[in-house]
Amino acid sequence: MFGRNERRGPAGPAAGSAPHEALRLVKVTKVYGTGGAEEAAVTALDGVTLSLPAGSFTAVMGPSGSGKSTLLQCAAGLDRPDSGVVMVDGAEMTAGSETELTKFRRERIGFVFQQYNLLPTLNVAQNTVLPLKLAGRRVDRARVREVLARVGLADRMRHRPDQLSGGQRQRVAIARALVAAPSVVFADEPTGALDTRSARDVLGLLQETVRVDRRTVVMVTHDPVAASYADAVLFLADGRLVGQMNAPTADAVAERMTHLGDMYEAGAPQSGAPRTAPMGA
Amino acid sequence: MFSLAMRSIRQRPGRFAATLLSAFLGATIIMMFNSLLDTAGADGVDDTSAESLSTAAMVVGGYGSLLVFFAVASTLTVAVRQRTDEIDLLRSTGATPAQITRMVVGEAAVVALAGALLAIVPGMVGGRILLDMFQDSGQVADDVDHVFGTVALMSGIDITLLASVGAAFLAVRRAGRARAGRAPRRRLRTWGGYAALGLGAGLCLTGFAMGDAGPEAMAPPAYGAILLSVGFAAFSPALLGGLLRLAGGVLTAFGGGSGYLTVHGLRQRAAQLSGVLMPMVLFVGISVATLYMQSVENDHIEAAGLTRSVDDKNLETLNFVVVGIIAVFACVMLVNTLYAATSYRSREFGQQRLAGATPGQVLAGVGLEGLLLTVTGVFFGTLAAVAGIVPFTVARTDHVLPEAGYGIWAAVAGVAAAATLATALGTARRVLRTPAVETVALAA
Ligand SMILES: Nc1ncnc2c1ncn2[C@@H]1O[C@H](COP(=O)(O)OP(=O)(O)OP(=O)(O)O)[C@@H](O)[C@H]1O
Ligand SMILES: [Mg+2]
């Protein structure tokens, strides 16, 4: 349903090179709070290396404060890592100005937030086309209608966000993230503020994006059921990848999470023996 | 709830900075001019001196107070509107509407009182400087001592308090209505607006009838221009909406992403922007009106072949001091309110950036919006001023418009535009320094 735009520029992968890499992180590190002398520095990401093939749906899980949001924001160009390399769709993210980063993101990345972040003054249709307008791209009405129909909101085009339920708002946010046909869609706890039913709708949409449009989705979640929609789950603890589970089921994920929790509450080695890198780069 | 009000002030003094500043400046101006009334009323002041002083205090104390009242009220309105989220939170944790009203109004009262008390010393100093000026130009005898008495003190405190508390009460009530799903009633604003327009027009018209009533003839049209400014400001959301309908198509077509953001943002926010338009319309209205009337008065005296009397000089000094102080005040209020309103938008800017706007696009949007605000403000300020100038000119001379040309107007409009754009863009730039992700997380 979503016509995939031709990738622009030489950065795009060679056509036909079967399952290519959509996202690659190499030794990405992020430390907060090095500025002040008094506050202790927090290593939110500790040399994370990973690689995700195009057309994959990955969930990221881990205890609160383990660096999941930081990981997503660094990968999506919303935050800058202190060191390491981020490559999206074969193009390396530059450490340039915000303007450069914004232009990089426009072409390649969609982001869905837990708190929607829709503009309250714009209606559903206007919010959806905003990324296109800002990028100076032509807005194809039929396509906007199609995207909104896909998320089930074709009849709400003129409503403003405050006239919608949480689930509906999140679906608008997904439509907005998809409208520019990005290669990778990031979602940080997209179902965190939703009831079970709305959450199922949202997860189904993300899954469809992967299955039907062959986009790559990376989703942070605390909910094992949500994680079970993904093809694989990455586990994060203390800013490092500590495990991976393919074809996850809700029960298996829940079980693994309890152990992760135990391990860290019991004061397991923080920086002792190197853990096996969960994914071959 | 009052203790809650005190606690919220102590916890976050920064957010009350804008309201405190407006109360402080407003009270300083009122106290400064009204201390001349105290001085005039003291024992042993000769009649000429007393009259010079009371004219100054009556004229300026009069329209200065009116202006302070509306400027302080508009800052307060902007400040309360910005707290909708916090008020919603309190409501959802079980605060009754009455408790919320008491909290917001209580805070406004405490801040206004603090501002007024802080204003006492600067008011005294300012009053003494004014008196010196009158003495230097020979309009007041040198042996008159400055008195800072109950008139200055009480009028300063009362007007500031009334404007703050009244505006806070109306704003919080309006917020409650909007939340309850009822269309916010704007009856008071509408009728107040009509009343200000009617009264202002009436006062301007009396200017025609003044003929050769002497230089005091300037006062009614000047009051009239201020009231008209207030009236226009009350209707400014609708006026801004009209302008957007005219300019909207062009802006969306040629303004790119920024034009799109501006037009759609402004349409929804037109109501909130009246808080910024009020000081701008007042600034333009009062500056243009007074400066042109003074030039007409000077021409009139010259044409009559008269040398200017003490009274004339008195009035001229007075007018320049007044227009200076009042214009600076209105301009500071414009900057103050616009600063508060713009820094409050960090979350909105963050959301725009997260949706793919570059910092440049956000700034361009803010600039466009500032331009539209300036056009609206200057237009209505000018309209109000012209309504005051024409009757006075007709009464004083045999033509309809002053001969002074467009220079003064262009200068005033230029200052308004510069203040608006510099404040909006400067504040937005500062706000944009915070990473977008943080700005949307902060308010949560
Ligand atoms: N702006 C910041 N300044 C300082 N420290 C930060 C900042 N953002 C995150 N941190 C710290 O970095 C670490 C990782 O935070 P992050 O938000 O990525 O965790 P998370 O895994 O998303 O947690 P949650 O599940 O609670 O959302 C935490 O210890 C957090 O306190
Ligand atoms: Mg998080």
Short mmCIF file of N, CA and C in Angstrom, two decimals, chain B residues 34 54 59 62 68 100 105 124 138-139 141 151 164-165 170 177 179 195 315-316 324 344 375 378 382 407 436:
data_model
loop_
_atom_site.label_atom_id
_atom_site.label_comp_id
_atom_site.label_asym_id
_atom_site.label_seq_id
_atom_site.Cartn_x
_atom_site.Cartn_y
_atom_site.Cartn_z
N ASN B 34 2.10 59.90 40.95
CA ASN B 34 1.14 60.30 41.97
C ASN B 34 1.81 60.92 43.20
N SER B 54 -0.16 69.26 40.06
CA SER B 54 -1.39 68.45 40.00
C SER B 54 -1.80 68.17 38.56
N VAL B 59 -3.10 64.26 34.74
CA VAL B 59 -3.07 63.81 33.35
C VAL B 59 -2.33 62.47 33.26
N GLY B 62 -3.55 59.79 35.55
CA GLY B 62 -4.77 59.28 34.93
C GLY B 62 -4.48 58.30 33.83
N VAL B 68 -1.13 51.25 32.75
CA VAL B 68 -0.53 50.26 33.64
C VAL B 68 -1.54 49.15 33.92
N ILE B 100 -8.81 26.04 43.17
CA ILE B 100 -7.86 26.43 42.12
C ILE B 100 -7.90 27.94 41.91
N VAL B 105 -5.48 33.17 42.12
CA VAL B 105 -5.70 34.56 42.48
C VAL B 105 -4.80 34.95 43.66
N MET B 124 9.82 56.59 44.77
CA MET B 124 10.25 57.80 45.48
C MET B 124 11.34 58.52 44.70
N GLY B 138 11.67 75.72 35.81
CA GLY B 138 11.04 76.89 36.40
C GLY B 138 9.54 76.78 36.59
N GLN B 139 9.01 75.61 36.42
CA GLN B 139 7.56 75.49 36.56
C GLN B 139 7.13 75.27 38.00
N ALA B 141 8.40 76.06 42.11
CA ALA B 141 9.35 76.82 42.92
C ALA B 141 10.41 75.90 43.52
N VAL B 151 -1.25 59.07 48.90
CA VAL B 151 -1.84 59.00 47.56
C VAL B 151 -0.96 58.13 46.66
N SER B 164 -3.92 42.87 38.64
CA SER B 164 -3.42 41.49 38.71
C SER B 164 -4.50 40.52 39.13
N VAL B 165 -5.14 40.85 40.25
CA VAL B 165 -6.12 39.94 40.81
C VAL B 165 -7.31 39.80 39.86
N LEU B 170 -10.34 36.38 36.12
CA LEU B 170 -11.03 36.16 34.84
C LEU B 170 -10.37 35.05 34.04
N ARG B 177 -14.02 27.17 32.38
CA ARG B 177 -15.13 27.03 31.44
C ARG B 177 -14.71 26.23 30.22
N ARG B 179 -12.45 24.06 29.94
CA ARG B 179 -12.23 22.66 30.22
C ARG B 179 -13.56 21.93 30.37
N ALA B 195 -17.26 49.02 25.23
CA ALA B 195 -17.29 50.18 26.12
C ALA B 195 -16.05 51.04 25.90
N LEU B 315 3.61 71.98 29.51
CA LEU B 315 2.90 70.89 28.86
C LEU B 315 3.83 70.11 27.95
N GLU B 316 4.72 70.82 27.30
CA GLU B 316 5.61 70.10 26.40
C GLU B 316 6.55 69.16 27.15
N GLY B 324 7.66 59.54 26.93
CA GLY B 324 8.89 58.77 27.13
C GLY B 324 8.67 57.62 28.10
N TYR B 344 7.64 30.01 26.76
CA TYR B 344 6.69 28.95 27.11
C TYR B 344 6.51 27.96 25.95
N VAL B 375 2.36 44.01 12.25
CA VAL B 375 1.46 44.67 11.30
C VAL B 375 0.12 44.96 11.96
N VAL B 378 0.62 47.63 14.89
CA VAL B 378 0.89 48.99 14.39
C VAL B 378 -0.36 49.55 13.71
N THR B 382 -2.10 52.78 15.27
CA THR B 382 -2.16 53.97 14.44
C THR B 382 -3.59 54.48 14.31
N GLY B 407 7.46 60.88 9.55
CA GLY B 407 8.69 60.48 10.23
C GLY B 407 8.46 59.89 11.61
N ALA B 436 15.74 18.97 21.34
CA ALA B 436 14.30 18.82 21.15
C ALA B 436 13.70 17.76 22.07
#
